[in-house]
């Protein structure tokens, strides 16, 4: 049965036939490699109906496929019904990624293959991976078609232009000039004369500018060119001037090929390019003392909002008043909006009850949203943007009686969260080397979760940032003092329930001795863990001690700042077990 997405794919196939394209690859990103693109670049969503943040499409004459990871399998299966698009699963054993699928399944044995891409939204690395996947007997012709969907997407949104504002040196902890001079020193050390910065959060960090061009992300759609004596910001009316300027730049230009789009790459003299990871990413990830203080303040404000919300939620549900998932999402947003320095949410709130929470990236419906009941588990994953910092927190709470399995899952996930939060490790340790600490309690009970355990978080920037993470995939980047990571193990049972417990952790020094230098974590998040669904017998004495101390710290810190009735309620919630 045809639907609007099937019709759009059919229209694209008609264009493919007229252009002699064998395949079209559509990226879920934008010209800057952003995780969350503005509406103009949500091409995967427009073509297929899939709304997840991670997904790429391939269209051939006889096949339409969406490649996405474990976080979105259930969501994709539901959203792709009647579209004619088949789900291809990634981050699983035996995965076949897009380059390999094109080479080994779609066009094996072909002498020539014409593959069209929107070069503005396809990274240099992704195109290179496609070319490398084919054997030498096949000629792969990459056809670069900027804004490829324009001919069928007639009401496509424009490039956003929201008000831009600057942060003060006091807010940043250093000046923009200092950051630019640091980047110039890096270029000199690497024998380069300039760098094209494409990633929007890196531009915002370097210049100390913010806007709202991408929902939930305080970013400005732009490019930045830094040379030995100039800084050129291609923004607003001169955004597209970057395409006219780059070939006039003399000397060797440094670029990050994972961020540079293929269209720009094709315009440049490749003999003058020096490719490597952007140094800005790591420098930005290690927060300075002012940024750390700002993140602490942001989490204090966020904790007040969260405790008010959880107090309200329990009172409403226990009284029998009707509350939907969407009502709850709006309420936590309202509490955050009332905090000093609030700049909105840091991502779309996941407000999920019962089986809804089995989707790690559930989209809470605004219409006909499921109602909460005084039983089982409710999960809320949310975060705020403040002028001083960015937050990300998940709390799963019992709304009434819970089953034995719900309690067991709840406790094992919290046990994993605590074990990672308590970690002490040698300097030089990468996140992938301690990921198992959060999974071991689940593994021992033959349970697991498909997403990463932790991601970096920006300071009044993107809620997801690198280069560090805590996940099973190999990433050699060591965790460094000043980095901030999430700690968010989970478990998901389709049609039943989902559990996730998340705090943000600051990596800090723990001391040094004859065995080396040692690092550990400080929880930044201020919000209690509900012990009502806890099976204490599954926790060790050390884990119980950590939990009691954490909840006591939350109460001691927040109670003077909360309304008396909320403080009294929190006192009961944080009693030691």
Coordinates of C-alpha atoms in Angstrom, one line a residue:
X1 CA 0.0 0.0 0.0
X2 CA 1.4 3.3 -1.1
X3 CA 1.9 6.2 1.4
X4 CA 3.5 9.6 1.1
X5 CA 7.0 8.2 1.7
X6 CA 6.6 5.5 -0.8
X7 CA 5.5 8.2 -3.3
X8 CA 8.5 10.3 -2.6
X9 CA 10.9 7.4 -3.1
X10 CA 9.1 6.6 -6.3
X11 CA 9.7 10.2 -7.5
X12 CA 13.3 9.9 -6.6
X13 CA 13.6 6.7 -8.6
X14 CA 12.2 8.4 -11.6
X15 CA 14.9 11.0 -11.4
X16 CA 17.5 8.3 -10.9
X17 CA 16.3 6.6 -14.1
X18 CA 16.6 9.8 -16.0
X19 CA 20.1 10.5 -14.8
X20 CA 21.3 6.9 -15.1
X21 CA 22.1 6.7 -11.3
X22 CA 22.3 3.1 -10.0
X23 CA 22.0 4.2 -6.4
X24 CA 21.4 7.3 -4.2
X25 CA 22.9 7.5 -0.7
X26 CA 21.2 9.9 1.7
X27 CA 22.9 10.9 4.9
X28 CA 21.1 11.7 8.1
X29 CA 23.5 14.6 8.7
X30 CA 24.0 18.2 7.4
X31 CA 26.9 20.0 5.7
X32 CA 28.7 20.2 9.1
X33 CA 28.5 16.6 10.2
X34 CA 25.9 17.5 12.9
X35 CA 24.2 14.8 14.9
X36 CA 21.0 16.9 15.0
X37 CA 20.4 18.6 11.7
X38 CA 18.1 21.6 11.2
X39 CA 14.8 20.8 9.4
X40 CA 16.3 21.7 6.0
X41 CA 18.6 18.7 6.2
X42 CA 16.3 16.1 7.7
X43 CA 16.4 14.4 4.3
X44 CA 16.1 10.8 5.7
X45 CA 13.0 11.8 7.7
X46 CA 11.4 13.5 4.7
X47 CA 12.0 10.6 2.4
X48 CA 11.3 7.7 4.7
X49 CA 9.4 8.9 7.8
X50 CA 12.1 7.7 10.1
X51 CA 12.7 10.3 12.8
X52 CA 15.7 8.8 14.7
X53 CA 18.9 10.9 15.0
X54 CA 21.1 8.2 13.5
X55 CA 20.1 6.8 10.1
X56 CA 21.2 6.7 6.4
X57 CA 19.2 5.7 3.4
X58 CA 20.2 3.9 0.2
X59 CA 17.8 3.8 -2.8
X60 CA 18.3 1.6 -5.8
X61 CA 15.9 0.7 -8.6
X62 CA 14.7 -2.3 -6.6
X63 CA 15.6 -1.7 -3.0
X64 CA 15.2 1.0 -0.4
X65 CA 17.1 0.5 2.9
X66 CA 17.6 2.4 6.2
X67 CA 20.7 1.7 8.2
X68 CA 20.4 2.5 11.9
X69 CA 21.7 1.1 15.2
X70 CA 20.3 -0.8 18.1
X71 CA 18.7 2.3 19.8
X72 CA 16.2 2.7 16.9
X73 CA 15.3 -0.9 15.8
X74 CA 11.8 -0.9 17.3
X75 CA 11.1 2.7 16.3
X76 CA 12.3 2.1 12.7
X77 CA 10.3 -1.0 12.4
X78 CA 7.1 0.9 13.3
X79 CA 7.9 4.0 11.3
X80 CA 8.8 2.2 8.1
X81 CA 5.5 0.3 7.7
X82 CA 4.1 0.7 4.2
X83 CA 7.0 2.9 3.0
X84 CA 8.8 0.1 1.2
X85 CA 12.0 0.8 3.1
X86 CA 13.7 -2.2 4.7
X87 CA 15.6 -1.9 8.0
X88 CA 19.3 -2.8 8.0
X89 CA 20.6 -3.2 11.5
X90 CA 24.0 -1.8 12.6
X91 CA 26.1 -2.3 15.7
X92 CA 25.2 -6.0 15.8
X93 CA 27.3 -9.1 15.1
X94 CA 27.4 -9.8 11.3
X95 CA 26.4 -6.2 10.4
X96 CA 26.7 -5.3 6.7
X97 CA 27.2 -1.6 6.4
X98 CA 26.3 0.6 3.4
X99 CA 29.6 0.4 1.5
X100 CA 29.8 -3.4 1.8
X101 CA 26.2 -3.9 0.9
X102 CA 26.6 -1.8 -2.2
X103 CA 29.7 -3.7 -3.2
X104 CA 28.7 -7.3 -2.2
X105 CA 25.0 -7.4 -2.5
X106 CA 23.6 -4.7 -4.7
X107 CA 26.1 -4.4 -7.5
X108 CA 28.5 -7.4 -7.2
X109 CA 30.1 -8.2 -10.5
X110 CA 29.1 -4.9 -12.2
X111 CA 31.8 -3.2 -14.4
X112 CA 30.5 0.3 -13.7
X113 CA 28.3 1.7 -10.8
X114 CA 27.0 5.3 -10.7
X115 CA 26.3 6.3 -7.1
X116 CA 24.8 9.7 -6.5
X117 CA 25.3 11.6 -3.2
X118 CA 24.3 15.0 -1.8
X119 CA 27.9 16.0 -1.4
X120 CA 27.0 18.8 1.0
X121 CA 25.7 16.3 3.5
X122 CA 28.1 13.4 2.9
X123 CA 31.5 13.4 4.6
X124 CA 34.7 12.7 2.7
X125 CA 35.3 9.6 4.9
X126 CA 31.9 8.1 4.1
X127 CA 32.4 8.5 0.3
X128 CA 35.9 7.1 0.6
X129 CA 34.5 4.0 2.4
X130 CA 32.1 3.4 -0.5
X131 CA 34.8 3.6 -3.0
X132 CA 37.1 1.3 -1.1
X133 CA 34.5 -1.4 -0.7
X134 CA 34.4 -2.2 -4.4
X135 CA 37.0 -4.4 -6.0
X136 CA 39.4 -3.1 -8.6
X137 CA 37.3 -4.6 -11.5
X138 CA 34.4 -2.2 -10.7
X139 CA 34.5 1.4 -11.7
X140 CA 32.7 3.4 -9.0
X141 CA 31.5 6.8 -10.2
X142 CA 30.5 9.1 -7.4
X143 CA 28.1 11.7 -8.7
X144 CA 28.1 14.8 -6.5
X145 CA 24.7 16.4 -6.5
X146 CA 24.4 19.2 -3.9
X147 CA 20.8 19.5 -2.6
X148 CA 19.9 16.4 -4.5
X149 CA 16.3 16.3 -3.3
X150 CA 15.4 19.9 -4.2
X151 CA 13.7 18.9 -7.4
X152 CA 11.1 16.8 -5.5
X153 CA 11.2 18.5 -2.1
X154 CA 9.4 21.6 -3.2
X155 CA 8.6 23.1 0.2
X156 CA 12.0 22.4 1.7
X157 CA 12.8 24.7 4.7
X158 CA 15.5 27.4 4.2
X159 CA 18.8 27.6 6.1
X160 CA 17.8 28.8 9.6
X161 CA 18.9 32.3 10.8
X162 CA 18.2 32.8 14.6
X163 CA 19.6 35.7 16.7
X164 CA 23.3 35.4 17.5
X165 CA 24.8 36.4 20.9
X166 CA 28.3 36.4 22.3
X167 CA 29.5 35.0 25.6
X168 CA 31.8 37.1 27.7
X169 CA 35.4 36.1 28.5
X170 CA 34.2 35.6 32.1
X171 CA 31.6 33.1 31.0
X172 CA 34.2 31.2 28.8
X173 CA 37.1 31.2 31.2
X174 CA 39.3 32.6 28.4
X175 CA 38.9 34.8 25.4
X176 CA 38.1 33.9 21.9
X177 CA 41.4 35.5 20.9
X178 CA 43.2 33.1 23.2
X179 CA 41.5 30.1 21.6
X180 CA 42.3 31.3 18.1
X181 CA 45.9 31.8 18.9
X182 CA 46.1 28.3 20.4
X183 CA 44.7 27.0 17.1
X184 CA 47.2 28.9 15.1
X185 CA 50.0 27.5 17.3
X186 CA 48.7 24.0 16.5
X187 CA 48.7 24.8 12.8
X188 CA 52.3 26.1 12.9
X189 CA 53.4 22.9 14.8
X190 CA 51.8 20.8 12.0
X191 CA 53.3 22.8 9.1
X192 CA 49.9 24.2 8.1
X193 CA 48.9 27.8 7.1
X194 CA 45.1 27.6 7.7
X195 CA 42.3 25.4 8.9
X196 CA 38.7 25.2 7.8
X197 CA 36.5 24.5 10.8
X198 CA 33.2 22.9 9.8
X199 CA 31.7 21.4 13.0
X200 CA 29.2 23.9 14.5
X201 CA 30.0 23.3 18.1
X202 CA 33.7 23.8 17.5
X203 CA 32.9 27.2 15.8
X204 CA 30.7 28.2 18.6
X205 CA 33.4 27.3 21.2
X206 CA 36.2 29.1 19.3
X207 CA 34.3 32.3 18.8
X208 CA 32.2 32.3 21.9
X209 CA 29.0 32.7 20.0
X210 CA 25.6 31.0 20.4
X211 CA 22.3 31.0 18.6
X212 CA 19.4 28.5 18.1
X213 CA 19.8 27.5 14.4
X214 CA 19.4 23.8 15.5
X215 CA 16.7 22.9 18.0
X216 CA 18.1 22.2 21.4
X217 CA 21.6 23.0 20.3
X218 CA 22.8 26.6 20.8
X219 CA 24.7 26.7 17.4
X220 CA 25.1 29.0 14.4
X221 CA 25.0 27.5 10.9
X222 CA 28.4 28.7 9.5
X223 CA 31.9 27.8 8.5
X224 CA 35.1 29.2 10.0
X225 CA 38.4 29.7 8.2
X226 CA 41.4 30.5 10.5
X227 CA 44.7 31.5 8.8
X228 CA 47.9 32.9 10.3
X229 CA 46.6 36.4 10.1
X230 CA 42.9 36.3 9.5
X231 CA 39.7 34.8 10.8
X232 CA 36.9 34.5 8.3
X233 CA 33.4 33.6 9.5
X234 CA 31.0 32.5 6.8
X235 CA 27.7 33.1 8.3
X236 CA 24.2 34.3 7.3
X237 CA 24.3 36.3 4.1
X238 CA 27.9 35.2 3.3
X239 CA 27.4 31.6 4.3
X240 CA 27.8 30.3 0.7
X241 CA 30.8 32.6 0.1
X242 CA 32.9 29.8 1.6
X243 CA 32.7 28.0 -1.8
X244 CA 34.2 31.0 -3.6
X245 CA 36.9 31.8 -1.0
X246 CA 38.7 28.5 -0.3
X247 CA 40.7 28.2 -3.5
X248 CA 42.1 31.6 -2.9
X249 CA 43.7 30.5 0.3
X250 CA 47.4 29.9 -0.1
X251 CA 49.5 27.2 1.6
X252 CA 48.6 24.0 3.3
X253 CA 45.1 23.7 4.7
X254 CA 44.3 21.5 7.7
X255 CA 40.9 19.7 7.6
X256 CA 39.1 17.0 9.5
X257 CA 37.9 14.6 6.8
X258 CA 35.2 13.2 9.2
X259 CA 33.6 16.7 9.3
X260 CA 34.5 18.1 5.9
X261 CA 31.7 17.5 3.4
X262 CA 32.4 15.9 0.1
X263 CA 31.2 18.9 -2.0
X264 CA 33.8 21.2 -0.5
X265 CA 36.5 18.5 -0.7
X266 CA 35.9 18.2 -4.4
X267 CA 36.5 21.9 -4.8
X268 CA 39.9 22.0 -3.1
X269 CA 43.4 21.3 -4.3
X270 CA 43.9 17.9 -2.6
X271 CA 47.7 18.3 -2.8
X272 CA 47.5 21.2 -0.3
X273 CA 45.3 19.4 2.2
X274 CA 46.5 18.0 5.5
X275 CA 43.8 15.6 6.9
X276 CA 43.6 14.8 10.6
X277 CA 41.3 14.9 13.6
X278 CA 40.3 18.4 14.6
X279 CA 42.3 19.5 17.6
X280 CA 39.4 21.7 18.7
X281 CA 37.3 18.6 19.7
X282 CA 39.7 17.4 22.4
X283 CA 40.6 20.9 23.6
X284 CA 36.9 21.7 24.0
X285 CA 36.2 18.4 25.8
X286 CA 38.6 19.2 28.6
X287 CA 36.7 21.9 30.5
X288 CA 38.6 24.8 32.2
X289 CA 37.9 25.7 35.8
X290 CA 35.3 28.3 34.9
X291 CA 33.4 25.9 32.6
X292 CA 33.5 23.2 35.4
X293 CA 32.1 25.7 37.9
X294 CA 29.4 26.6 35.3
X295 CA 28.5 23.0 34.8
X296 CA 28.2 22.5 38.6
X297 CA 25.9 25.5 38.8
X298 CA 23.8 24.2 35.9
X299 CA 23.3 20.9 37.6
X300 CA 22.3 22.6 40.8
X301 CA 19.6 24.5 39.0
X302 CA 18.6 21.4 37.1
X303 CA 18.4 19.4 40.3
X304 CA 15.9 21.8 41.8
X305 CA 13.7 21.5 38.7
X306 CA 14.0 17.7 38.7
X307 CA 13.0 17.3 42.3
X308 CA 10.0 19.7 41.9
X309 CA 9.0 17.6 38.9
X310 CA 9.3 14.2 40.6
X311 CA 7.4 15.5 43.6
X312 CA 4.6 16.8 41.3
X313 CA 4.6 13.5 39.4
X314 CA 4.1 11.3 42.4
X315 CA 1.4 13.5 43.9
X316 CA -0.6 13.6 40.6
X317 CA -0.4 9.9 39.8
X318 CA -1.0 8.7 43.4
X319 CA -4.1 11.0 43.6
X320 CA -5.6 9.5 40.5
X321 CA -5.5 12.7 38.5
X322 CA -5.0 12.1 34.8
X323 CA -1.4 12.6 33.6
X324 CA -0.2 11.6 30.2
X325 CA 3.4 11.1 29.0
X326 CA 3.2 14.4 27.2
X327 CA 1.8 16.2 30.2
X328 CA 4.8 15.0 32.2
X329 CA 7.2 16.1 29.5
X330 CA 5.7 19.6 29.4
X331 CA 5.8 19.8 33.2
X332 CA 9.6 19.1 33.5
X333 CA 10.2 21.6 30.7
X334 CA 8.2 24.2 32.6
X335 CA 10.1 23.7 35.8
X336 CA 13.4 24.0 33.9
X337 CA 12.2 27.1 32.1
X338 CA 11.6 28.8 35.5
X339 CA 15.3 28.4 36.5
X340 CA 17.7 31.3 36.3
X341 CA 19.7 31.3 33.1
X342 CA 17.5 28.7 31.4
X343 CA 18.0 28.5 27.6
X344 CA 15.6 25.7 27.0
X345 CA 15.9 21.9 26.7
X346 CA 19.2 20.3 25.6
X347 CA 17.2 17.6 23.6
X348 CA 13.7 16.4 23.2
X349 CA 12.4 15.0 26.5
X350 CA 11.8 11.2 26.5
X351 CA 8.8 10.8 28.8
X352 CA 8.0 7.1 28.7
X353 CA 5.7 4.8 30.7
X354 CA 5.7 1.0 30.7
X355 CA 6.3 -0.5 27.3
X356 CA 7.1 3.0 25.8
X357 CA 10.3 3.0 27.8
X358 CA 11.5 -0.1 26.0
X359 CA 12.5 2.2 23.1
X360 CA 15.7 3.9 24.2
X361 CA 15.0 6.9 22.0
X362 CA 11.2 7.0 22.3
X363 CA 9.5 10.0 20.9
X364 CA 6.7 11.0 23.3
X365 CA 3.5 11.7 21.2
X366 CA 1.8 15.0 21.7
X367 CA -1.6 13.7 20.7
X368 CA -3.1 10.5 22.2
X369 CA -0.2 10.2 24.5
X370 CA -0.3 7.1 26.8
X371 CA -1.6 7.8 30.3
X372 CA 0.4 7.1 33.4
X373 CA -1.0 4.7 36.0
X374 CA -0.2 4.1 39.7
X375 CA 1.8 1.0 38.9
X376 CA 5.0 0.0 37.2
X377 CA 7.9 2.1 36.0
X378 CA 8.1 5.5 34.4
X379 CA 11.3 6.8 32.6
X380 CA 12.2 10.4 32.0
X381 CA 15.3 11.3 30.0
X382 CA 15.7 15.0 29.7
X383 CA 18.2 17.9 30.0
X384 CA 18.5 21.6 30.0
X385 CA 20.6 24.3 28.4
X386 CA 21.7 27.1 30.8
X387 CA 24.0 30.0 30.1
X388 CA 26.5 28.3 32.5
X389 CA 26.2 24.8 31.2
X390 CA 24.4 21.8 29.8
X391 CA 22.6 18.9 31.6
X392 CA 21.5 15.4 30.7
X393 CA 19.7 13.2 33.3
X394 CA 17.6 10.1 33.2
X395 CA 15.5 8.9 36.2
X396 CA 13.4 5.8 36.2
X397 CA 10.9 5.8 39.1
X398 CA 8.1 3.5 40.4
X399 CA 4.6 4.9 40.1
X400 CA 3.2 2.2 42.3
X401 CA 3.6 -1.6 42.8
X402 CA 6.2 -3.1 40.5
X403 CA 6.7 -6.7 39.4
X404 CA 9.6 -8.8 40.6
X405 CA 11.2 -8.5 37.1
X406 CA 10.8 -4.7 37.1
X407 CA 12.5 -4.5 40.5
X408 CA 15.3 -6.8 39.4
X409 CA 16.0 -4.9 36.2
X410 CA 15.7 -1.6 38.1
X411 CA 18.3 -2.7 40.7
X412 CA 20.8 -4.3 38.3
X413 CA 20.9 -1.2 36.1
X414 CA 21.4 1.0 39.2
X415 CA 24.1 -1.4 40.4
X416 CA 25.9 -1.0 37.0
X417 CA 25.6 2.8 37.2
X418 CA 27.1 2.9 40.7
X419 CA 29.9 0.6 39.8
X420 CA 31.0 2.9 37.0
X421 CA 30.6 6.0 39.1
X422 CA 32.9 4.5 41.8
X423 CA 35.6 3.6 39.3
X424 CA 39.2 4.5 39.9
X425 CA 41.6 3.9 37.0
X426 CA 45.1 4.7 35.9
X427 CA 45.7 7.8 33.8
X428 CA 45.7 6.9 30.1
X429 CA 42.6 4.6 30.4
X430 CA 40.1 4.9 27.7
X431 CA 36.3 4.8 28.1
X432 CA 36.1 1.5 26.3
X433 CA 38.3 -0.1 28.9
X434 CA 35.9 0.6 31.8
X435 CA 32.6 0.2 29.9
X436 CA 32.3 -3.4 31.3
X437 CA 32.0 -2.0 34.8
X438 CA 28.5 -0.8 34.1
X439 CA 27.6 -4.0 32.2
X440 CA 28.9 -6.7 34.5
X441 CA 25.9 -6.7 36.9
X442 CA 23.7 -7.2 33.9
X443 CA 25.9 -9.7 32.1
X444 CA 26.0 -11.9 35.2
X445 CA 22.2 -12.2 34.9
X446 CA 22.5 -12.7 31.1
X447 CA 21.2 -9.2 30.3
X448 CA 22.6 -6.4 28.3
X449 CA 21.8 -3.1 26.5
X450 CA 22.6 -2.1 22.9
X451 CA 23.6 1.6 23.3
X452 CA 26.8 3.1 24.7
X453 CA 27.2 3.6 28.4
X454 CA 28.5 7.2 28.3
X455 CA 29.0 10.2 26.0
X456 CA 30.8 13.5 26.4
X457 CA 28.7 16.6 27.1
X458 CA 29.5 20.2 26.1
X459 CA 29.3 23.3 28.2
X460 CA 26.3 25.3 27.0
X461 CA 26.8 23.4 23.8
X462 CA 25.8 20.0 22.4
X463 CA 24.5 17.4 24.8
X464 CA 26.7 14.9 22.9
X465 CA 30.3 15.6 22.1
X466 CA 33.6 13.7 21.7
X467 CA 36.2 12.6 21.4
X468 CA 35.8 10.6 24.5
X469 CA 33.0 8.1 25.2
X470 CA 32.3 5.0 27.4
X471 CA 31.1 2.2 25.1
X472 CA 32.2 -1.2 23.9
X473 CA 33.4 0.1 20.5
X474 CA 37.1 0.6 20.5
X475 CA 38.1 4.3 21.0
X476 CA 41.7 4.9 22.0
X477 CA 41.0 8.4 23.4
X478 CA 41.9 8.4 27.1
X479 CA 39.6 9.9 29.7
X480 CA 41.3 13.1 31.0
X481 CA 40.7 15.3 34.0
X482 CA 38.1 18.0 33.1
X483 CA 36.2 15.8 30.7
X484 CA 32.5 15.2 31.4
X485 CA 30.8 11.9 30.5
X486 CA 27.4 10.4 31.1
X487 CA 26.9 7.2 33.0
X488 CA 23.7 5.6 31.7
X489 CA 23.4 1.8 31.6
X490 CA 19.9 0.5 30.8
X491 CA 17.8 -2.5 30.0
X492 CA 14.8 -2.7 27.6
X493 CA 12.1 -5.3 27.3
X494 CA 9.9 -4.8 24.3
X495 CA 6.3 -4.3 25.2
X496 CA 7.0 -4.4 28.9
X497 CA 9.3 -1.8 30.4
X498 CA 12.6 0.0 30.1
X499 CA 15.0 1.2 32.8
X500 CA 17.9 3.7 32.5
X501 CA 19.7 5.6 35.3
X502 CA 21.9 8.5 34.2
X503 CA 24.1 11.0 35.8
X504 CA 26.9 13.2 34.4
X505 CA 30.3 12.5 35.8
X506 CA 33.3 14.8 35.9
X507 CA 36.7 13.1 35.4
X508 CA 39.1 14.2 38.1
X509 CA 42.5 13.4 39.6
X510 CA 42.4 10.9 42.5
X511 CA 46.1 11.1 43.4
X512 CA 49.4 9.6 42.4
X513 CA 51.9 7.1 44.0
X514 CA 54.6 4.7 43.0
X515 CA 52.1 2.9 40.7
X516 CA 51.3 6.0 38.7
X517 CA 48.6 8.7 38.4
X518 CA 45.0 7.8 39.2
X519 CA 41.7 9.2 38.0
X520 CA 38.1 8.9 39.1
X521 CA 34.7 10.5 38.8
X522 CA 32.7 13.2 40.6
X523 CA 28.9 13.1 40.0
X524 CA 27.7 16.5 38.8
X525 CA 24.0 15.6 38.8
X526 CA 21.8 16.4 41.8
X527 CA 18.7 14.3 41.9
X528 CA 18.0 11.3 44.1
X529 CA 17.7 7.7 43.0
X530 CA 14.3 6.3 44.1
X531 CA 14.8 3.3 46.4
X532 CA 11.1 2.3 46.3
X533 CA 11.7 -0.3 43.5
X534 CA 15.1 -1.5 44.8
X535 CA 16.1 -5.0 45.8
X536 CA 18.7 -4.1 48.3
X537 CA 19.9 -7.7 48.6
X538 CA 21.3 -7.4 45.0
X539 CA 23.7 -4.6 46.1
X540 CA 27.0 -5.0 47.8
X541 CA 27.8 -3.1 51.0
X542 CA 30.0 -0.7 49.1
X543 CA 27.3 0.0 46.5
X544 CA 24.7 0.7 49.3
X545 CA 27.2 3.0 51.0
X546 CA 27.7 5.0 47.7
X547 CA 23.9 5.2 47.1
X548 CA 23.2 6.4 50.6
X549 CA 26.0 9.0 50.5
X550 CA 24.8 10.2 47.1
X551 CA 21.2 10.6 48.2
X552 CA 22.2 12.3 51.4
X553 CA 24.4 14.8 49.4
X554 CA 21.4 15.5 47.1
X555 CA 19.2 16.2 50.1
X556 CA 21.8 18.3 52.0
X557 CA 22.5 20.4 48.9
X558 CA 19.0 20.9 47.5
X559 CA 16.7 20.9 50.5
X560 CA 17.5 24.6 51.5
X561 CA 16.6 25.6 47.9
X562 CA 13.3 23.7 47.6
X563 CA 9.8 24.6 48.8
X564 CA 9.2 23.1 52.3
X565 CA 6.7 20.5 51.1
X566 CA 9.2 19.3 48.4
X567 CA 12.1 19.3 50.9
X568 CA 10.0 17.2 53.3
X569 CA 9.2 14.7 50.6
X570 CA 12.8 14.5 49.5
X571 CA 13.9 13.8 53.1
X572 CA 11.7 10.7 53.0
X573 CA 13.0 9.7 49.5
X574 CA 16.6 9.9 50.6
X575 CA 16.5 8.0 53.8
X576 CA 19.4 5.5 53.9
X577 CA 18.6 1.8 53.1

